[in-house]
mmCIF file of C-alpha atoms in Angstrom:
data_model
loop_
_atom_site.group_PDB
_atom_site.id
_atom_site.type_symbol
_atom_site.label_atom_id
_atom_site.label_comp_id
_atom_site.label_asym_id
_atom_site.label_seq_id
_atom_site.Cartn_x
_atom_site.Cartn_y
_atom_site.Cartn_z
ATOM 1 C CA MET H 1 3.770 -12.953 2.490
ATOM 2 C CA ALA H 2 0.133 -14.002 2.349
ATOM 3 C CA THR H 3 -2.044 -13.889 -0.729
ATOM 4 C CA LYS H 4 -3.803 -10.636 -1.604
ATOM 5 C CA ASN H 5 -7.379 -10.445 -2.839
ATOM 6 C CA LEU H 6 -7.709 -8.275 -5.931
ATOM 7 C CA THR H 7 -10.701 -6.358 -7.203
ATOM 8 C CA THR H 8 -11.235 -5.197 -10.772
ATOM 9 C CA GLU H 9 -10.074 -1.715 -9.756
ATOM 10 C CA GLU H 10 -6.796 -3.024 -8.283
ATOM 11 C CA PHE H 11 -5.975 -5.595 -10.949
ATOM 12 C CA GLU H 12 -4.174 -3.456 -13.545
ATOM 13 C CA ASN H 13 -2.032 -1.757 -10.932
ATOM 14 C CA ALA H 14 -1.157 -5.084 -9.298
ATOM 15 C CA ILE H 15 0.089 -6.739 -12.496
ATOM 16 C CA SER H 16 1.756 -3.794 -14.218
ATOM 17 C CA GLY H 17 4.659 -3.192 -11.844
ATOM 18 C CA GLU H 18 8.169 -4.565 -11.752
ATOM 19 C CA GLY H 19 8.655 -8.119 -10.566
ATOM 20 C CA ILE H 20 6.484 -11.221 -10.573
ATOM 21 C CA THR H 21 2.775 -11.393 -9.782
ATOM 22 C CA LEU H 22 0.834 -14.660 -9.776
ATOM 23 C CA VAL H 23 -2.950 -14.433 -9.922
ATOM 24 C CA ASP H 24 -5.254 -17.310 -8.968
ATOM 25 C CA PHE H 25 -8.803 -16.991 -10.352
ATOM 26 C CA TRP H 26 -11.178 -18.980 -8.151
ATOM 27 C CA ALA H 27 -14.706 -19.256 -6.756
ATOM 28 C CA ASP H 28 -16.068 -20.477 -3.442
ATOM 29 C CA TRP H 29 -18.154 -23.237 -5.058
ATOM 30 C CA CYS H 30 -15.180 -24.681 -6.997
ATOM 31 C CA GLY H 31 -13.822 -27.936 -5.518
ATOM 32 C CA PRO H 32 -10.453 -27.874 -7.347
ATOM 33 C CA CYS H 33 -10.040 -24.219 -6.287
ATOM 34 C CA LYS H 34 -10.417 -25.255 -2.638
ATOM 35 C CA MET H 35 -7.828 -28.019 -3.107
ATOM 36 C CA PHE H 36 -5.381 -25.598 -4.768
ATOM 37 C CA ALA H 37 -5.805 -22.781 -2.197
ATOM 38 C CA PRO H 38 -3.523 -24.229 0.529
ATOM 39 C CA ILE H 39 -0.840 -25.096 -2.060
ATOM 40 C CA TYR H 40 -0.963 -21.534 -3.390
ATOM 41 C CA GLU H 41 -0.931 -20.100 0.140
ATOM 42 C CA GLN H 42 2.094 -22.225 1.080
ATOM 43 C CA ALA H 43 3.979 -21.043 -2.021
ATOM 44 C CA SER H 44 3.240 -17.445 -1.030
ATOM 45 C CA GLU H 45 4.949 -18.098 2.306
ATOM 46 C CA THR H 46 7.991 -19.600 0.563
ATOM 47 C CA HIS H 47 8.470 -16.870 -2.064
ATOM 48 C CA ASP H 48 8.273 -13.485 -0.364
ATOM 49 C CA ASP H 49 9.789 -11.831 -3.474
ATOM 50 C CA ILE H 50 6.642 -12.617 -5.493
ATOM 51 C CA THR H 51 3.166 -11.121 -5.199
ATOM 52 C CA PHE H 52 0.547 -13.854 -4.851
ATOM 53 C CA ALA H 53 -2.908 -12.513 -5.648
ATOM 54 C CA LYS H 54 -6.377 -14.046 -5.871
ATOM 55 C CA VAL H 55 -9.446 -12.964 -7.818
ATOM 56 C CA ASP H 56 -12.876 -14.224 -6.750
ATOM 57 C CA THR H 57 -14.564 -14.762 -10.120
ATOM 58 C CA GLU H 58 -18.012 -14.534 -8.523
ATOM 59 C CA ALA H 59 -17.315 -11.108 -7.008
ATOM 60 C CA GLU H 60 -15.323 -9.889 -10.031
ATOM 61 C CA GLN H 61 -17.351 -11.321 -12.919
ATOM 62 C CA GLN H 62 -16.557 -8.398 -15.239
ATOM 63 C CA LEU H 63 -12.801 -8.838 -14.769
ATOM 64 C CA ALA H 64 -13.033 -12.602 -15.297
ATOM 65 C CA ALA H 65 -14.979 -11.982 -18.518
ATOM 66 C CA GLN H 66 -12.461 -9.381 -19.751
ATOM 67 C CA LEU H 67 -9.620 -11.854 -19.192
ATOM 68 C CA GLN H 68 -11.622 -14.658 -20.839
ATOM 69 C CA ILE H 69 -11.498 -16.903 -17.778
ATOM 70 C CA THR H 70 -13.621 -19.868 -18.866
ATOM 71 C CA ALA H 71 -12.491 -22.468 -16.304
ATOM 72 C CA ILE H 72 -11.322 -22.216 -12.727
ATOM 73 C CA PRO H 73 -8.999 -22.345 -11.086
ATOM 74 C CA THR H 74 -6.953 -20.438 -13.656
ATOM 75 C CA LEU H 75 -3.466 -19.301 -12.779
ATOM 76 C CA MET H 76 -1.799 -16.371 -14.536
ATOM 77 C CA ALA H 77 1.784 -15.230 -14.104
ATOM 78 C CA PHE H 78 2.890 -11.703 -14.930
ATOM 79 C CA ARG H 79 6.485 -10.505 -14.922
ATOM 80 C CA ASP H 80 7.266 -6.811 -15.316
ATOM 81 C CA GLY H 81 3.696 -6.246 -16.516
ATOM 82 C CA ILE H 82 3.818 -8.961 -19.209
ATOM 83 C CA LEU H 83 1.576 -12.041 -19.118
ATOM 84 C CA VAL H 84 4.043 -14.943 -19.328
ATOM 85 C CA PHE H 85 1.801 -17.868 -18.262
ATOM 86 C CA SER H 86 -1.908 -18.647 -18.194
ATOM 87 C CA GLN H 87 -3.414 -22.065 -17.557
ATOM 88 C CA ALA H 88 -6.612 -23.490 -16.159
ATOM 89 C CA GLY H 89 -6.471 -26.284 -13.608
ATOM 90 C CA ALA H 90 -5.157 -26.801 -10.103
ATOM 91 C CA LEU H 91 -1.417 -27.391 -9.975
ATOM 92 C CA PRO H 92 0.279 -29.755 -7.536
ATOM 93 C CA ALA H 93 2.849 -28.082 -5.272
ATOM 94 C CA LYS H 94 5.798 -29.399 -7.329
ATOM 95 C CA SER H 95 4.371 -27.991 -10.581
ATOM 96 C CA LEU H 96 3.653 -24.625 -8.959
ATOM 97 C CA GLU H 97 7.254 -24.497 -7.716
ATOM 98 C CA GLU H 98 8.526 -25.356 -11.219
ATOM 99 C CA LEU H 99 6.354 -22.579 -12.647
ATOM 100 C CA VAL H 100 7.721 -20.060 -10.126
ATOM 101 C CA GLN H 101 11.311 -21.045 -10.932
ATOM 102 C CA GLY H 102 10.566 -20.879 -14.667
ATOM 103 C CA VAL H 103 9.124 -17.365 -14.408
ATOM 104 C CA LYS H 104 12.054 -16.248 -12.239
ATOM 105 C CA GLY H 105 14.457 -17.654 -14.833
ATOM 106 C CA LEU H 106 12.956 -15.870 -17.834
ATOM 107 C CA ASP H 107 15.200 -13.586 -19.852
ATOM 108 C CA MET H 108 12.832 -10.613 -20.005
ATOM 109 C CA GLU H 109 14.877 -8.850 -22.705
ATOM 110 C CA ASP H 110 14.350 -11.916 -24.888
ATOM 111 C CA VAL H 111 10.636 -12.034 -23.995
ATOM 112 C CA ARG H 112 10.196 -8.356 -24.960
ATOM 113 C CA LYS H 113 12.103 -8.976 -28.212
ATOM 114 C CA GLN H 114 9.845 -11.935 -29.066
ATOM 115 C CA ILE H 115 6.737 -9.849 -28.346
ATOM 116 C CA ALA H 116 8.024 -7.008 -30.551
ATOM 117 C CA GLU H 117 8.812 -9.449 -33.378
ATOM 118 C CA HIS H 118 5.396 -11.083 -33.038
ATOM 119 C CA GLN H 119 3.635 -7.694 -33.106
ATOM 120 C CA ALA H 120 5.677 -6.587 -36.135
ATOM 121 C CA THR H 121 4.726 -9.698 -38.121
ATOM 122 C CA HIS H 122 1.083 -9.678 -37.020
ATOM 123 C CA SER H 123 0.222 -5.983 -37.248
ATOM 124 C CA HIS H 124 -2.906 -5.115 -39.208
#
């Protein structure tokens, strides 16, 4: 499955569903983004059970600002609508594969429990 370009309008819908969605925030002028693109594309071919999406930060400046993207490339991983990973910097293929396996291996019941506990102790 190839990568899918996301617009601001499509973003919420793309990340909120069941399963895993990876989102690569990039720009055409960004050298590291261009180096990471084929690695990301190759991973999308390997893992057809994951949605691989891309957001052009130049075209979608409002979305990038809302998500506080301050450096690119930035990779975000969502599972069942929950942000479980966010990091700036191009990943080598091995690290991207480790990330994918880590997200697949998450115990989402435990993640939801941790979020609930965090919100309970940090409510205002």
